[in-house]
Coordinates of C-alpha atoms and ligand atoms in Angstrom, one line a residue:
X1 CA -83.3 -35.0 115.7
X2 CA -83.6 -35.5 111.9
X3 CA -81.9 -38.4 110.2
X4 CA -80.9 -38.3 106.8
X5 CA -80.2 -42.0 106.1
X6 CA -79.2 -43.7 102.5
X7 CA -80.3 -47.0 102.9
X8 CA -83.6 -48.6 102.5
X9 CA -86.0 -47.8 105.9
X10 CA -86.5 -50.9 106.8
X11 CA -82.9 -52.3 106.5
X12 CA -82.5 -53.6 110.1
X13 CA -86.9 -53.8 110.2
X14 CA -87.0 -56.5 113.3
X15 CA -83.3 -56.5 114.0
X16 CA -81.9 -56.0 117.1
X17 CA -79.0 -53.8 117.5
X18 CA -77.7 -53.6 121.1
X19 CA -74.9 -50.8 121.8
X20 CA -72.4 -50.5 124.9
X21 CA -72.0 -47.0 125.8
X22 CA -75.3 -46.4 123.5
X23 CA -76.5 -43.2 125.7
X24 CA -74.0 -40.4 124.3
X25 CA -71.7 -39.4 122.1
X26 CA -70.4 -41.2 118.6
X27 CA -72.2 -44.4 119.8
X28 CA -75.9 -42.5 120.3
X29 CA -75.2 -41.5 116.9
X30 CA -74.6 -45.1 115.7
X31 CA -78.2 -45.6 118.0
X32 CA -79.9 -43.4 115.5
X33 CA -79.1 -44.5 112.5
X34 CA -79.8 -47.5 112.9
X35 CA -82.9 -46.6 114.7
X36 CA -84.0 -44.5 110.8
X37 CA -83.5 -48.2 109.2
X38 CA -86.0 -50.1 111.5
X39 CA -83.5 -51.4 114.1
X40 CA -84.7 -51.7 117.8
X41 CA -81.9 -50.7 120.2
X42 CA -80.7 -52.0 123.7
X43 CA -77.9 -49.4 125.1
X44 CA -76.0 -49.8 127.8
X45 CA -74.3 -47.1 130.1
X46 CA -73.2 -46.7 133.9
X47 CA -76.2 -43.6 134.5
X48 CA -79.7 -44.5 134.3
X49 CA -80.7 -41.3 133.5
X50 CA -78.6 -41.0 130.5
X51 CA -79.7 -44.1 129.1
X52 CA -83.8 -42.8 129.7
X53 CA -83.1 -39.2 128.1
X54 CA -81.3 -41.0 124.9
X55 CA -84.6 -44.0 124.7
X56 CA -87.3 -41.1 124.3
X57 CA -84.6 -39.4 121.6
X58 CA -84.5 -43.1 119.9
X59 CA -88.4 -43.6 120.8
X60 CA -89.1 -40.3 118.9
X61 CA -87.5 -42.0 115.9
X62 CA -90.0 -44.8 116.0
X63 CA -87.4 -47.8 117.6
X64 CA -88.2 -49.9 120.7
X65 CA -85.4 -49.1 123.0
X66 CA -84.4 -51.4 126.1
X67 CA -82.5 -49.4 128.7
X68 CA -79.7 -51.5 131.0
X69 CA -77.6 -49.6 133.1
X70 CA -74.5 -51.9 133.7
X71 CA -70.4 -51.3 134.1
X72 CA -68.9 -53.5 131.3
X73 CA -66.3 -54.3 133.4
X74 CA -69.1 -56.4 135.8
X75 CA -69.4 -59.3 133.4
X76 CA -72.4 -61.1 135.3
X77 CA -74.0 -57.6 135.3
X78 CA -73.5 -57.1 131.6
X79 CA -74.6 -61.1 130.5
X80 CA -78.0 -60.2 132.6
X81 CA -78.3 -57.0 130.5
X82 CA -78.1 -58.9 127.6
X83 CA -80.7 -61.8 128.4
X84 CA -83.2 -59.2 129.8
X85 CA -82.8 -57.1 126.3
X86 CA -83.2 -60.4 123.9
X87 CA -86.4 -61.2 126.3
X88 CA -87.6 -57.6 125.4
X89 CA -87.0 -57.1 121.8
X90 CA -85.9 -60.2 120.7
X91 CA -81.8 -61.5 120.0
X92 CA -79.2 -59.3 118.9
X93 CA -78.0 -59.4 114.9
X94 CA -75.8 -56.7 115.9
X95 CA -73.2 -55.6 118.6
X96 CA -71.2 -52.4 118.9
X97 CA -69.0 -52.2 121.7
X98 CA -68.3 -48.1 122.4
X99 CA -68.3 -47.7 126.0
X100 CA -64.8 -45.9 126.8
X101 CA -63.7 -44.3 128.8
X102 CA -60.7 -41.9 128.6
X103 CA -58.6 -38.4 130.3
X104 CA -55.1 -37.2 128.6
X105 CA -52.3 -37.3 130.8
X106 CA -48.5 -37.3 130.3
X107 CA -47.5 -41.2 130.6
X108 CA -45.1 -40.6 133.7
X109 CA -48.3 -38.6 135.5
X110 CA -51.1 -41.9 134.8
X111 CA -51.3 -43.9 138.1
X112 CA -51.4 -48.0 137.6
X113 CA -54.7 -47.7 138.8
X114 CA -55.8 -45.1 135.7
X115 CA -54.1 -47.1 133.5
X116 CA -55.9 -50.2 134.9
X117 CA -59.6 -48.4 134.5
X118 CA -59.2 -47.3 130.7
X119 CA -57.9 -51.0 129.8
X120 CA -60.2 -52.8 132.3
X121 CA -63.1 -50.9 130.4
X122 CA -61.6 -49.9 126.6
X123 CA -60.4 -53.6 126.1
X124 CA -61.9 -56.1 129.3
X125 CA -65.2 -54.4 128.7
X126 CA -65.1 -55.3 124.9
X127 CA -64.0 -59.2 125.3
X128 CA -66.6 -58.8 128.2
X129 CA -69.4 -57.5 125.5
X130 CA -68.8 -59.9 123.1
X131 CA -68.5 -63.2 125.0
X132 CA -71.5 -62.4 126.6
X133 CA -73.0 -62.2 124.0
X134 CA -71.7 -64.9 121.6
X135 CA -74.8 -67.4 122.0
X136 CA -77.4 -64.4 120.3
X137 CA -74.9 -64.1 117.1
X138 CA -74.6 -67.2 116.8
X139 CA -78.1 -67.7 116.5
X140 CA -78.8 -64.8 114.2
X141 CA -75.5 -65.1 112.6
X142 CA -75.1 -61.2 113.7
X143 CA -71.9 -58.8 113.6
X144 CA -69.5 -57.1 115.9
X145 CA -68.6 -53.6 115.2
X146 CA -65.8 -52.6 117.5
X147 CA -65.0 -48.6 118.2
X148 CA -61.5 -47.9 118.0
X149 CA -59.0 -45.1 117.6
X150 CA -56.5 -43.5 115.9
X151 CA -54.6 -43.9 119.0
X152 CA -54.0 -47.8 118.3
X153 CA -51.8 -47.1 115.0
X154 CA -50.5 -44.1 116.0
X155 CA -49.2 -42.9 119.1
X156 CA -50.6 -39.2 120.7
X157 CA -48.9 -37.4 123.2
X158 CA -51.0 -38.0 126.6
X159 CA -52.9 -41.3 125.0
X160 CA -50.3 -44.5 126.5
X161 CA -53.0 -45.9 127.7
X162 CA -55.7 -45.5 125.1
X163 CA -53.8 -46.4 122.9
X164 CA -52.9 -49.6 124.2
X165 CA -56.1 -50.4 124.8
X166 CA -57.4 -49.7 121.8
X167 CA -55.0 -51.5 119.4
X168 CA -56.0 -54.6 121.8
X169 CA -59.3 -54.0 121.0
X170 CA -58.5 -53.9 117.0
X171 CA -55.9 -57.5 117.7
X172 CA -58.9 -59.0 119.8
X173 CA -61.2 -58.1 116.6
X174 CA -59.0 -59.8 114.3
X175 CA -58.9 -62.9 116.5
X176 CA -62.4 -63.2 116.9
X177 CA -63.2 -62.4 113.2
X178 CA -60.6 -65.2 112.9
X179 CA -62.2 -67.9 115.0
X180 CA -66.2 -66.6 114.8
X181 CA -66.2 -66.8 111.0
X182 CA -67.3 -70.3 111.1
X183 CA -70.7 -69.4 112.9
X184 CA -71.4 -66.9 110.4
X185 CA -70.4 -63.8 112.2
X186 CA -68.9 -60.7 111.0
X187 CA -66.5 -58.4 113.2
X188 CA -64.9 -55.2 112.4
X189 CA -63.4 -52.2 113.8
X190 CA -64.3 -48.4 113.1
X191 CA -61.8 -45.7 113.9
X192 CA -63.4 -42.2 113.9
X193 CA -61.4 -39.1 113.7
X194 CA -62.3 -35.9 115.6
X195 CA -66.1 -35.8 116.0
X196 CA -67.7 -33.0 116.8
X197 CA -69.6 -32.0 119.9
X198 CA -68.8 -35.1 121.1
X199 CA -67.0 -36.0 125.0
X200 CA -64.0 -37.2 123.3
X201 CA -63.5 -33.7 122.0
X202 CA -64.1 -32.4 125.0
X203 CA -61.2 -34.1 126.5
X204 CA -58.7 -34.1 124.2
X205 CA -58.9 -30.5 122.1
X206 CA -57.6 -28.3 124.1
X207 CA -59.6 -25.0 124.4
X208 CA -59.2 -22.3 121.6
X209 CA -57.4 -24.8 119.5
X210 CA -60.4 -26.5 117.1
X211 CA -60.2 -24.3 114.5
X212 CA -56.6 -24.7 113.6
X213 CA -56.7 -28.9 114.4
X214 CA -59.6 -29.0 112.1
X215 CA -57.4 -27.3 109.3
X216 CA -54.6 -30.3 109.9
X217 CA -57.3 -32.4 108.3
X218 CA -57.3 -33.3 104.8
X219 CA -60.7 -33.0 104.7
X220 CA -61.0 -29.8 106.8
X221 CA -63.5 -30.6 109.5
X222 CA -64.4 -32.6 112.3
X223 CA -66.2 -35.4 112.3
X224 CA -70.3 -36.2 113.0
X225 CA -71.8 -39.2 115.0
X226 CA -73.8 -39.2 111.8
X227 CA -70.3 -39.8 109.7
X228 CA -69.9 -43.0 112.1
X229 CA -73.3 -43.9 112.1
X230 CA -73.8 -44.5 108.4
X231 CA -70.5 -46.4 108.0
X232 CA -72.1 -48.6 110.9
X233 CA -75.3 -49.4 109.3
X234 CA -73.4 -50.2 106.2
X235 CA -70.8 -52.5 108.1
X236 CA -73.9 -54.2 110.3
X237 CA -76.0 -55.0 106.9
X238 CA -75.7 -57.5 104.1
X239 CA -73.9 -55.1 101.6
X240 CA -70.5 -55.7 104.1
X241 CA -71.5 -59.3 104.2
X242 CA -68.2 -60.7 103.1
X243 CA -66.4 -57.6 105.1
X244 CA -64.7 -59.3 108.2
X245 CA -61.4 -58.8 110.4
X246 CA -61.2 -55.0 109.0
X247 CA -60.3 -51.7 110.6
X248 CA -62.1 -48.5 108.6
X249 CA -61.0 -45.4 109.7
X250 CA -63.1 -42.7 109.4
X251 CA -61.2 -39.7 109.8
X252 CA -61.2 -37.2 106.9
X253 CA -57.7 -38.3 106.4
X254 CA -57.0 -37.1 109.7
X255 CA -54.0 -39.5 110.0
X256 CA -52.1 -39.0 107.0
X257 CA -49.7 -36.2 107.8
X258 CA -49.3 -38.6 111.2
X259 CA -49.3 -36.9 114.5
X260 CA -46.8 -35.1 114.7
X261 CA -48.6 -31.6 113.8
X262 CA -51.7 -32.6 116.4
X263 CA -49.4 -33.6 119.6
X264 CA -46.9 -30.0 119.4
X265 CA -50.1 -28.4 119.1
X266 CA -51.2 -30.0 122.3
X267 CA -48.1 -30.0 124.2
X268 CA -47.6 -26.0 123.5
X269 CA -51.3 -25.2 124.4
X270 CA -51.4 -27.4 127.7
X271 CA -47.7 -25.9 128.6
X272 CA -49.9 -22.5 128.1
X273 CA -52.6 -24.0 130.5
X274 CA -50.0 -25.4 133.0
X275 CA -48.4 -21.3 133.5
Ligands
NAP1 P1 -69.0 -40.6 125.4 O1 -70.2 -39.9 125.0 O2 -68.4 -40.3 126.8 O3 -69.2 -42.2 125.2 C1 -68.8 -43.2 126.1 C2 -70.0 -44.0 126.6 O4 -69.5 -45.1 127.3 C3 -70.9 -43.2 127.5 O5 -72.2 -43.3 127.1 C4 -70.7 -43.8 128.9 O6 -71.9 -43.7 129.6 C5 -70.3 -45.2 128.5 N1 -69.4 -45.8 129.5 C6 -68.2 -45.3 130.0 N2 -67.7 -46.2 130.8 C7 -68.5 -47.2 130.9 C8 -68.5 -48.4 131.7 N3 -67.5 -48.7 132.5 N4 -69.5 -49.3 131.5 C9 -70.6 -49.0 130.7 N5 -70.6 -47.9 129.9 C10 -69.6 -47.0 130.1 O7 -67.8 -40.3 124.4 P2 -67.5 -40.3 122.8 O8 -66.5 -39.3 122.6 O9 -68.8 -40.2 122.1 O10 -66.8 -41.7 122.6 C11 -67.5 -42.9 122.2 C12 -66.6 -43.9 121.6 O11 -65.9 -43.4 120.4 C13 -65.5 -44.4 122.5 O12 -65.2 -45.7 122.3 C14 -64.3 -43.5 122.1 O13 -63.1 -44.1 122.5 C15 -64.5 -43.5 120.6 N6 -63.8 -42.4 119.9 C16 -64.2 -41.1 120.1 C17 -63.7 -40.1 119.4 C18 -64.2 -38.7 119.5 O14 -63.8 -37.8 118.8 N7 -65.1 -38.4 120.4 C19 -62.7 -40.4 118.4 C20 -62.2 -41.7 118.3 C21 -62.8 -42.7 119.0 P3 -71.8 -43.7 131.2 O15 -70.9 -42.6 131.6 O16 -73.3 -43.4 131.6 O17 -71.4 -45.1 131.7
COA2 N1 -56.5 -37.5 135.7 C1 -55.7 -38.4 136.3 N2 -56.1 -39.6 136.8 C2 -57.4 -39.9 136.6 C3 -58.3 -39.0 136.0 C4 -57.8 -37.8 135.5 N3 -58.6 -36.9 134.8 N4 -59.5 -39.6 136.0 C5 -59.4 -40.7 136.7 N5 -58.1 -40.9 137.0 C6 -57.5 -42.0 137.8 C7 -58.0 -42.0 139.2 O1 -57.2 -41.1 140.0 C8 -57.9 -43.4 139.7 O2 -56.6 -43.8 139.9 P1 -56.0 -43.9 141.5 O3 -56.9 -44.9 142.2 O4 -54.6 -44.2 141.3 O5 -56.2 -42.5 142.1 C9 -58.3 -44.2 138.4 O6 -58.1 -43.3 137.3 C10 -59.7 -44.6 138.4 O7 -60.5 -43.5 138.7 P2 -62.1 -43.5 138.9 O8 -62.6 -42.2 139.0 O9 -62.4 -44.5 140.0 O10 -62.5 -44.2 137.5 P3 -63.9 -44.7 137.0 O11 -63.7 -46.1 136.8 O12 -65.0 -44.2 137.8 O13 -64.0 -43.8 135.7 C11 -62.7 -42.9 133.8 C12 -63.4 -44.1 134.5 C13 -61.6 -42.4 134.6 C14 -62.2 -43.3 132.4 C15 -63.8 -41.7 133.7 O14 -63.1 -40.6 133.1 C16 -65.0 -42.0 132.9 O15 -65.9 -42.6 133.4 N6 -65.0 -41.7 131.6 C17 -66.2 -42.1 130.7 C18 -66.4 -41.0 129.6 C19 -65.3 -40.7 128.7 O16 -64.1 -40.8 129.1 N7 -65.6 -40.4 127.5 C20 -64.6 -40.1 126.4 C21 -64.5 -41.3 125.6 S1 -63.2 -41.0 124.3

């Protein structure tokens, strides 16, 4: 696939960008733009064979890729992922933490143990991610780019806990951007909107009903991984380099009539499902 990148091409030449959830989605997006400014990438994901169809995609872009399949909710499983990828390609200047996981369901329907799984890997898996691997940016002086959610500043019908874990996620950022200043490292939080073609979608647009949630945004569309990609490179690289402790949503001003509009929508067309 094509990149069309605005920054220089060799941007993050030598850098070492490694990605949680980095085999699909919003965060191979992220992967590939930073892959068209130099960047080699270690990605992390449950399936092996994700992770090796998305390396010969970020291969194909010219990046050296380290592939690491690990749960991010299996710490020791996640620090080893991380000392085998700084052995490979060197230590990370940049982290993103995307893996997420997520299914809408009425609050009174999610069992504890549901509930448990999106937090355990949402917000756990994040503090996992970047304890692991404080040491490497530290060294490098590196950044932590979080992936968030409108869901943690606004609540959805169906997204309890999403949303909870998310606007942990966004707390925990501040905190660390807080304490980690001191050893030079940058950490900030992205909130994407709808994006397009993407798992999220999947999950949480009811069939039949994209065209008239895209016309609730200002901006009339949905989102790309490109659209979250860019804003990443630019976050990750020395034009953001006194950017710290901030959220940017990236939505097409998705949230500004709130969600009001979006959750009827969904309630009327699942009610429709449920007949
Ligand atoms: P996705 O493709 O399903 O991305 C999630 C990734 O996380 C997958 O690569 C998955 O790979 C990995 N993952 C899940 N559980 C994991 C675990 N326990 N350990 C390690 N890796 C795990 O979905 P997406 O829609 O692109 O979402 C990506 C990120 O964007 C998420 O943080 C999501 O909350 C956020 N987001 C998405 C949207 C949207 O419109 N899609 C909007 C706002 C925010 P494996 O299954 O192989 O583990
Ligand atoms: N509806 C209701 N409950 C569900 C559910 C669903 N669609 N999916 C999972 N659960 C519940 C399970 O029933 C279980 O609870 P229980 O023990 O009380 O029955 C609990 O969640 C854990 O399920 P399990 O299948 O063991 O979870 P997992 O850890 O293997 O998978 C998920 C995590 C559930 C988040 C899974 O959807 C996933 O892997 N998602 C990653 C991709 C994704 O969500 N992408 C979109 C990101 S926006």
């Amino acid at each position: 696939m094509k990149i069309t990148s605005y920054f220089a091409k060799d941007l993050f030449q030598g850098k070492t960008v490694f990605i949680t959830g980095g085999s699909s989605g919003i965060n191979l997006g992220i992967a590939r733009n930073f892959a068209a400014v130099g960047a080699n990438l270690g990605i992390v994901g449950r399936s092996q064979e994700k992770l090796d169809t998305a390396a010969a995609e970020l291969r194909a872009l010219g990046a050296q890729v380290s592939t690491h399949s690990a749960d991010v909710r299996d710490y020791a499983a996640l620090d080893n992922a991380m000392q085998a990828c700084r052995e490979a390609l060197g230590p990370m200047h940049t982290l993103v933490c995307g893996a997420a996981g997520n299914f809408p369901l009425p609050a009174e329907q999610i069992s504890p143990n549901g509930f448990k799984s999106v937090i355990d890997i949402d917000l756990l898996g994040s503090f996992h991610t970047c304890r692991a691997a404080f040491e490497q940016l530290k060294e490098t002086k590196g950044n932590i780019i979080f992936i968030s959610a409108g869901q943690a500043f606004m609540p959805y019908a169906f997204q309890a806990h999403v949303g909870a874990a998310k606007a942990g996620i966004d707390n925990m950022m501040r905190n660390l951007a807080l304490e980690w200043g001191r050893f030079g490292i940058r950490c900030n939080s992205i909130a994407p909107g709808p994006i397009e073609g993407t798992e999220g979608v999947r999950r949480l647009v009811p069939e039949g009903s994209a065209d008239r949630l895209k016309k609730m945004v200002p901006m009339g569309r949905f989102g790309t991984p490109d659209d979250i990609g860019q804003l990443s490179v630019f976050l990750a690289s020395p034009l953001a380099s006194y950017i710290t402790g901030t959220l940017v949503v990236a939505d097409g001003g998705q949230n500004l009539p709130g969600s009001g509009a979006w959750t009827q929508l969904i309630l009327a067309e699942m009610a429709k499902a449920a007949r």
